[in-house]
Coordinates of C-alpha atoms in Angstrom, one line a residue:
M179 CA 14.1 -22.7 -8.6
T180 CA 14.4 -19.3 -10.3
T181 CA 17.5 -17.1 -10.2
A182 CA 17.0 -13.3 -9.7
P183 CA 18.0 -11.3 -12.7
T184 CA 21.3 -9.3 -12.6
P185 CA 20.5 -5.7 -11.7
S186 CA 21.3 -3.0 -14.2
I187 CA 24.3 -0.9 -13.6
F188 CA 22.3 2.2 -14.3
E189 CA 19.1 1.7 -12.4
P190 CA 18.5 3.3 -9.0
A191 CA 19.7 1.3 -6.0
R192 CA 19.2 1.4 -2.3
L193 CA 22.0 1.9 0.2
G194 CA 20.5 2.0 3.7
P195 CA 18.2 5.0 3.8
L196 CA 19.6 6.3 0.4
T197 CA 18.7 5.9 -3.2
L198 CA 21.7 6.1 -5.5
R199 CA 21.1 6.9 -9.2
N200 CA 23.3 4.0 -10.3
R201 CA 25.7 1.4 -8.8
I202 CA 29.0 3.1 -9.3
V203 CA 30.7 4.9 -6.4
K204 CA 33.8 7.1 -6.5
A205 CA 36.1 5.6 -4.0
A206 CA 38.0 7.7 -1.5
T207 CA 41.3 8.9 -2.9
F208 CA 43.2 11.6 -1.0
E209 CA 42.7 14.7 -3.0
G210 CA 45.9 16.6 -1.9
V211 CA 44.1 20.0 -2.1
M212 CA 43.4 20.8 1.6
P213 CA 46.2 23.3 2.5
R214 CA 46.4 23.3 6.3
G215 CA 43.1 21.4 6.3
A216 CA 41.1 24.0 4.4
V217 CA 38.1 23.1 2.2
S218 CA 39.5 24.6 -1.0
D219 CA 37.7 25.5 -4.3
D220 CA 39.9 22.8 -5.8
L221 CA 38.5 20.2 -3.4
I222 CA 34.9 21.2 -4.2
N223 CA 35.6 21.2 -8.0
F224 CA 37.3 17.8 -7.7
H225 CA 34.1 16.2 -6.4
A226 CA 31.7 18.3 -8.5
E227 CA 33.5 17.1 -11.6
V228 CA 33.1 13.4 -10.5
A229 CA 29.4 14.0 -9.8
R230 CA 29.0 15.7 -13.2
G231 CA 30.6 12.7 -14.7
G232 CA 27.8 10.3 -13.6
A233 CA 29.0 8.6 -10.5
A234 CA 26.2 7.9 -8.0
M235 CA 28.2 9.0 -5.0
T236 CA 31.6 10.6 -4.5
T237 CA 33.7 10.1 -1.3
V238 CA 35.7 12.9 0.3
A239 CA 38.9 11.5 1.7
Y240 CA 40.4 11.7 4.1
C241 CA 38.5 13.5 6.9
A242 CA 40.5 13.1 10.2
V243 CA 38.5 13.0 13.4
S244 CA 41.1 15.0 15.3
P245 CA 44.3 17.0 14.7
G246 CA 46.3 14.0 15.9
G247 CA 44.5 11.7 13.5
R248 CA 45.6 13.6 10.4
V249 CA 47.9 11.9 7.9
H250 CA 49.8 15.2 7.8
R251 CA 49.1 18.9 8.3
D252 CA 47.4 19.4 5.0
T253 CA 44.5 17.0 6.0
L254 CA 41.0 18.1 6.7
V255 CA 39.8 17.8 10.3
M256 CA 36.1 17.0 10.5
D257 CA 35.1 19.7 13.0
E258 CA 32.7 22.7 13.2
R259 CA 35.3 25.0 11.7
A260 CA 35.1 23.1 8.4
L261 CA 31.3 23.3 8.2
P262 CA 30.9 26.3 5.8
G263 CA 33.3 24.8 3.2
L264 CA 31.9 21.3 3.5
R265 CA 28.3 22.6 3.0
R266 CA 29.6 24.3 -0.2
L267 CA 31.0 20.9 -1.3
T268 CA 27.9 18.9 -0.6
D269 CA 25.7 21.5 -2.3
A270 CA 28.0 21.4 -5.4
V271 CA 27.8 17.6 -5.5
H272 CA 24.0 17.5 -5.0
S273 CA 23.5 20.1 -7.7
E274 CA 25.0 17.6 -10.2
G275 CA 22.6 14.8 -9.1
A276 CA 25.0 12.8 -7.1
L277 CA 25.3 12.0 -3.4
A278 CA 28.3 12.8 -1.1
A279 CA 30.1 10.6 1.4
A280 CA 32.6 11.6 4.0
Q281 CA 35.4 9.1 4.9
I282 CA 36.2 9.6 8.6
G283 CA 39.1 8.1 10.4
H284 CA 42.2 8.3 12.6
A285 CA 45.5 7.8 10.9
G286 CA 47.2 6.1 13.8
L287 CA 50.5 4.6 12.9
V288 CA 50.2 6.3 9.4
A289 CA 50.2 9.8 10.9
N290 CA 53.2 12.1 10.2
T291 CA 53.7 13.5 13.7
L292 CA 56.4 15.9 12.6
S293 CA 54.0 17.5 10.1
N294 CA 51.1 17.4 12.5
K295 CA 53.1 18.7 15.4
T296 CA 51.1 16.5 17.7
K297 CA 51.4 12.9 18.8
T298 CA 49.4 10.0 17.3
L299 CA 48.1 6.7 18.8
A300 CA 48.5 3.0 18.1
P301 CA 47.1 -0.2 19.6
S302 CA 50.6 -1.1 20.9
T303 CA 53.9 0.7 21.0
R304 CA 56.0 0.3 17.9
L305 CA 58.2 2.2 15.5
S306 CA 56.4 3.9 12.6
P307 CA 58.2 5.2 9.5
P308 CA 55.4 7.6 8.6
A309 CA 55.5 9.0 12.2
M310 CA 59.3 9.1 12.0
G311 CA 59.6 7.6 15.4
L312 CA 58.1 5.5 18.2
V313 CA 54.4 5.6 18.6
K314 CA 53.1 4.6 22.1
G315 CA 50.2 2.3 22.7
A316 CA 47.1 4.2 23.5
T317 CA 45.7 4.3 27.0
L318 CA 42.0 3.4 27.6
A319 CA 41.3 7.1 28.4
E320 CA 42.9 8.1 25.1
L321 CA 40.8 5.6 23.2
D322 CA 37.7 6.9 24.9
G323 CA 38.6 10.3 23.6
V324 CA 38.9 9.0 20.0
V325 CA 35.4 7.5 20.2
S326 CA 34.2 11.0 21.2
D327 CA 36.1 12.4 18.2
F328 CA 34.4 10.0 15.9
E329 CA 31.0 10.9 17.3
R330 CA 31.7 14.6 16.8
A331 CA 33.0 14.0 13.2
A332 CA 29.8 12.1 12.4
R333 CA 27.6 14.9 13.6
V334 CA 29.6 17.4 11.6
A335 CA 29.2 15.3 8.5
V336 CA 25.5 15.2 8.9
D337 CA 25.3 19.0 9.6
A338 CA 27.4 19.5 6.5
G339 CA 24.9 17.7 4.3
F340 CA 26.7 14.5 3.6
D341 CA 24.5 11.6 2.7
A342 CA 26.8 8.9 3.9
I343 CA 29.7 8.4 6.3
E344 CA 32.4 5.9 5.6
V345 CA 34.4 4.7 8.6
H346 CA 38.0 3.9 7.7
L347 CA 38.8 0.4 8.8
G348 CA 41.4 -0.2 6.2
H349 CA 45.1 0.1 5.3
N350 CA 46.4 -0.1 8.9
Y351 CA 45.0 3.2 10.0
L352 CA 44.1 3.2 13.7
L353 CA 40.9 1.1 13.6
S354 CA 42.4 -1.3 11.0
S355 CA 45.5 -1.7 13.2
F356 CA 43.4 -2.9 16.1
M357 CA 42.2 -5.8 14.0
S358 CA 45.7 -6.8 12.9
P359 CA 47.5 -9.5 14.9
N360 CA 51.0 -8.1 14.0
L361 CA 50.1 -4.5 15.2
N362 CA 47.8 -5.2 18.1
K363 CA 49.7 -6.8 21.0
R364 CA 47.3 -5.5 23.8
H365 CA 46.3 -7.7 26.8
D366 CA 43.2 -5.8 27.8
R367 CA 39.6 -5.8 26.4
Y368 CA 40.9 -4.7 23.0
G369 CA 43.6 -7.2 22.3
G370 CA 44.2 -11.0 22.1
S371 CA 41.5 -13.0 20.4
V372 CA 39.9 -12.1 17.1
A373 CA 36.7 -11.0 18.9
K374 CA 38.7 -8.8 21.3
R375 CA 40.7 -7.2 18.4
A376 CA 37.3 -6.4 16.8
E377 CA 35.9 -4.8 19.9
Y378 CA 37.3 -1.3 19.5
P379 CA 36.3 -0.9 15.8
R380 CA 32.8 -2.2 16.9
R381 CA 32.6 0.4 19.6
V382 CA 33.5 3.2 17.2
I383 CA 31.1 2.1 14.5
E384 CA 28.2 1.9 17.0
A385 CA 29.1 5.5 18.2
V386 CA 29.1 6.8 14.6
R387 CA 25.8 5.1 13.9
V388 CA 24.1 6.6 16.9
A389 CA 25.6 10.1 16.2
A390 CA 24.6 10.0 12.5
G391 CA 21.0 9.0 13.0
S392 CA 18.8 7.1 10.6
S393 CA 18.8 9.4 7.6
V394 CA 22.4 8.9 6.7
A395 CA 24.1 5.7 5.4
V396 CA 27.0 4.4 7.5
T397 CA 29.5 2.2 5.7
A398 CA 33.0 0.9 6.4
K399 CA 36.1 0.6 4.3
F400 CA 37.2 -2.8 5.5
N401 CA 40.6 -4.6 5.2
M402 CA 40.2 -8.1 4.0
S403 CA 44.0 -8.6 4.2
D404 CA 46.9 -6.5 5.3
G405 CA 49.2 -7.9 2.6
V406 CA 52.1 -8.5 5.0
P407 CA 53.5 -11.5 6.9
K408 CA 51.6 -12.2 10.2
G409 CA 49.1 -9.5 9.4
L410 CA 45.3 -9.7 9.1
W411 CA 44.2 -12.3 6.5
L412 CA 40.9 -13.9 5.5
D413 CA 40.9 -16.5 8.3
Q414 CA 40.4 -13.6 10.8
S415 CA 38.9 -10.8 8.7
L416 CA 35.9 -12.9 7.7
P417 CA 34.9 -13.6 11.3
I418 CA 35.4 -9.9 12.1
A419 CA 33.1 -8.9 9.2
Q420 CA 30.5 -11.4 10.4
I421 CA 30.6 -9.8 13.9
L422 CA 30.2 -6.3 12.4
E423 CA 27.3 -7.5 10.3
A424 CA 25.6 -9.0 13.3
D425 CA 25.9 -5.7 15.2
G426 CA 23.7 -4.2 12.5
H427 CA 25.2 -0.7 12.5
L428 CA 26.5 -0.7 8.9
D429 CA 24.6 -0.3 5.7
A430 CA 27.4 -1.7 3.6
M431 CA 31.1 -2.6 3.5
Q432 CA 33.6 -1.5 0.9
L433 CA 36.2 -4.3 0.7
T434 CA 39.8 -3.4 0.5
G435 CA 43.3 -4.6 1.6
G436 CA 46.8 -3.5 2.2
S437 CA 48.8 -1.3 4.6
S438 CA 49.8 2.3 4.2
L439 CA 52.3 1.5 7.0
L440 CA 54.0 -1.6 5.5
N441 CA 52.7 -2.4 2.0
G442 CA 51.5 0.6 0.0
M443 CA 51.1 -1.2 -3.3
Y444 CA 48.7 -4.0 -2.2
F445 CA 45.7 -1.8 -2.9
F446 CA 47.0 -0.3 -6.1
R447 CA 48.8 -3.0 -8.2
G448 CA 50.7 -2.1 -11.4
E449 CA 53.8 0.0 -11.9
V450 CA 55.7 1.5 -8.9
P451 CA 56.6 5.2 -9.7
M452 CA 59.6 5.2 -7.4
A453 CA 61.4 8.0 -9.1
E454 CA 58.4 10.2 -8.9
F455 CA 57.9 9.3 -5.2
V456 CA 61.5 10.2 -4.4
A457 CA 61.2 13.5 -6.4
S458 CA 58.1 14.5 -4.5
Q459 CA 59.7 14.2 -1.0
P460 CA 62.1 16.4 0.9
K461 CA 65.7 15.4 0.2
L462 CA 66.3 13.4 3.3
V463 CA 63.0 11.5 3.0
G464 CA 63.6 10.9 -0.7
Y465 CA 67.1 9.5 0.1
G466 CA 65.5 7.1 2.5
L467 CA 62.9 6.0 0.0
K468 CA 65.7 5.0 -2.4
F469 CA 66.7 2.3 0.0
Y470 CA 63.5 1.4 1.8
G471 CA 61.0 2.2 -1.0
P472 CA 61.2 -1.2 -2.7
K473 CA 60.1 -2.9 0.6
L474 CA 57.3 -0.4 1.3
F475 CA 56.1 -0.4 -2.3
P476 CA 56.6 -4.0 -3.7
T477 CA 55.6 -4.7 -7.3
Y478 CA 52.3 -6.5 -8.0
P479 CA 51.1 -7.1 -11.6
F480 CA 47.9 -5.3 -12.3
E481 CA 44.8 -7.5 -12.8
E482 CA 41.3 -6.2 -13.6
G483 CA 39.2 -6.6 -10.4
F484 CA 42.1 -7.8 -8.4
F485 CA 40.3 -8.0 -5.1
L486 CA 37.4 -10.1 -6.5
P487 CA 38.9 -13.5 -5.4
F488 CA 39.1 -12.3 -1.8
A489 CA 35.8 -10.4 -1.9
R490 CA 33.9 -13.5 -3.2
Q491 CA 34.6 -15.1 0.2
F492 CA 32.9 -12.2 1.9
R493 CA 30.0 -12.4 -0.4
Q494 CA 29.6 -16.0 0.4
A495 CA 29.7 -15.4 4.2
L496 CA 27.7 -12.2 4.5
R497 CA 24.2 -11.1 3.7
M498 CA 24.8 -7.3 4.0
P499 CA 25.4 -5.1 1.0
L500 CA 29.0 -5.2 -0.3
I501 CA 30.9 -2.7 -2.4
L502 CA 33.6 -4.2 -4.7
L503 CA 36.8 -2.2 -5.0
G504 CA 40.1 -2.8 -6.8
G505 CA 41.1 -2.3 -10.4
I506 CA 37.6 -1.8 -11.9
N507 CA 37.9 -0.3 -15.4
R508 CA 35.4 -2.1 -17.6
V509 CA 31.7 -2.4 -18.0
D510 CA 31.8 -6.2 -18.1
T511 CA 33.7 -6.2 -14.7
I512 CA 30.9 -4.2 -13.1
E513 CA 28.2 -6.5 -14.7
H514 CA 30.1 -9.6 -13.5
A515 CA 30.3 -8.1 -10.0
L516 CA 26.6 -7.4 -9.9
D517 CA 25.9 -10.9 -11.2
E518 CA 27.9 -12.3 -8.3
G519 CA 25.8 -10.5 -5.8
F520 CA 27.8 -7.3 -5.1
E521 CA 25.4 -4.4 -4.7
F522 CA 27.9 -1.6 -5.8
V523 CA 31.4 -1.1 -7.2
A524 CA 33.8 1.6 -6.3
M525 CA 36.2 3.2 -8.8
A526 CA 39.2 5.4 -8.2
R527 CA 42.1 5.7 -10.7
A528 CA 39.8 5.1 -13.7
L529 CA 37.8 8.2 -12.7
L530 CA 41.0 10.3 -12.1
R531 CA 41.9 9.5 -15.7
D532 CA 38.4 10.3 -17.0
P533 CA 35.8 11.8 -14.6
Q534 CA 33.2 11.4 -17.4
L535 CA 33.7 7.7 -17.6
V536 CA 30.4 6.7 -15.9
N537 CA 28.4 8.9 -18.3
K538 CA 30.3 7.3 -21.2
F539 CA 29.5 3.8 -19.9
Q540 CA 25.9 4.7 -19.7
A541 CA 25.8 6.2 -23.2
E542 CA 27.6 3.0 -24.4
S543 CA 30.2 5.1 -26.2
V544 CA 33.0 3.2 -24.4
D545 CA 33.1 0.0 -22.4
E546 CA 36.6 0.4 -20.8
G547 CA 38.4 3.3 -19.2
L548 CA 41.7 4.8 -20.3
C549 CA 43.7 4.2 -17.1
I550 CA 47.0 2.5 -17.8
H551 CA 47.8 1.7 -14.2
C552 CA 51.1 3.5 -14.2
N553 CA 50.3 4.8 -10.7
K554 CA 52.0 8.1 -11.4
C555 CA 48.9 9.6 -9.8
M556 CA 50.1 8.4 -6.4
P557 CA 53.0 10.9 -5.8
T558 CA 50.7 13.8 -6.9
I559 CA 48.8 13.6 -3.6
Y560 CA 51.3 16.2 -2.3
T561 CA 50.5 18.7 -5.0
G562 CA 46.9 17.9 -6.0
T563 CA 45.9 14.3 -6.9
R564 CA 45.5 13.9 -10.6
C565 CA 46.2 11.7 -13.6
V566 CA 49.4 12.9 -15.1
V567 CA 48.5 11.4 -18.5
R568 CA 45.2 13.4 -18.5
D569 CA 47.1 16.4 -17.1
A570 CA 49.5 16.3 -20.0
L571 CA 46.7 16.1 -22.5
V572 CA 44.9 19.1 -21.0
V573 CA 48.1 21.2 -21.2
R574 CA 48.7 20.1 -24.8
E575 CA 45.2 20.9 -25.9
A576 CA 45.1 24.3 -24.2
P577 CA 44.6 27.1 -26.7
R578 CA 47.7 29.0 -27.7
P579 CA 47.8 32.7 -26.8
T580 CA 47.2 35.1 -29.7
Q581 CA 50.1 37.2 -30.8

């Protein structure tokens, strides 16, 4: 019996109908530069820089499928009004030799309804701190409307020149919350058993696949675990993943975990920059964070490739392409992931610290990124997501004005 050789990080690889120039994807990280949802020059430059740095594909996050599905008012809505700016963005990424993905989703319980000035939806009625109040369980008619919103968003993404569409099934956003036993208490076709809780995400993914057509890759960012008591865990997320694989509408899954509603550090790990979080918020919200922040942002020690133990279970159970995410900073971590059968890896914080890191890996000038996992990039999402260490170095190295 022969074993297939481990694929090279830097050889072209297939993702559905696409050919990526290597196996490193820039994961979605909210860019924080979409004032009132506009496609700004800063947003375009953010992704062009990542593409220039060697990543095979960069993911625009977070593209809401409707005004009510925004995280807050400064979130892009994937509709026809955004098309001119989005075309500029995909053109800029393509000119650097990379592909562009659009992450589409509905924030659900994570939506800030005061900022959005419109209501949001949830599987079941419950209190939501991000919504700053009670969110009512969605009616069947409202859920039908959200499916239509996803269809429209997928068509806009294709018209804008995106190569891939990533459906957000993570972090207890709307579709993820339908899968979670502690958030979905419905008694209709969309609640109860594991199969029923998977039904609504399945319906959305099928609608996106049909709307996107065959020339665009469709992937899902998929929660393996919510990281909270009584939430989704592997005993239920693995069967859901198998159901989605059997449906045949996805070209790959990017494996994640955690809850932006209840556990915001599960998918980061490392230091908790609570002082910076408090300073970034309005006074009243910051005051509340001082008391409730430690519960929402518990401390987890950083470990390289921290989702790998969970993701291995999915690699064992599934045949479809999988994208490994979570604390990937080193070449040997990527090589090990490919050796274990993962088709791609996704990087986020490491590329915020050094957008040129993939090129440096390929040139063999470095074998590890410079990210120190301080997570001080997290509070910058309100002013433009960036690495504060890199930001300080850029300021320090700027030329002094002449006298």
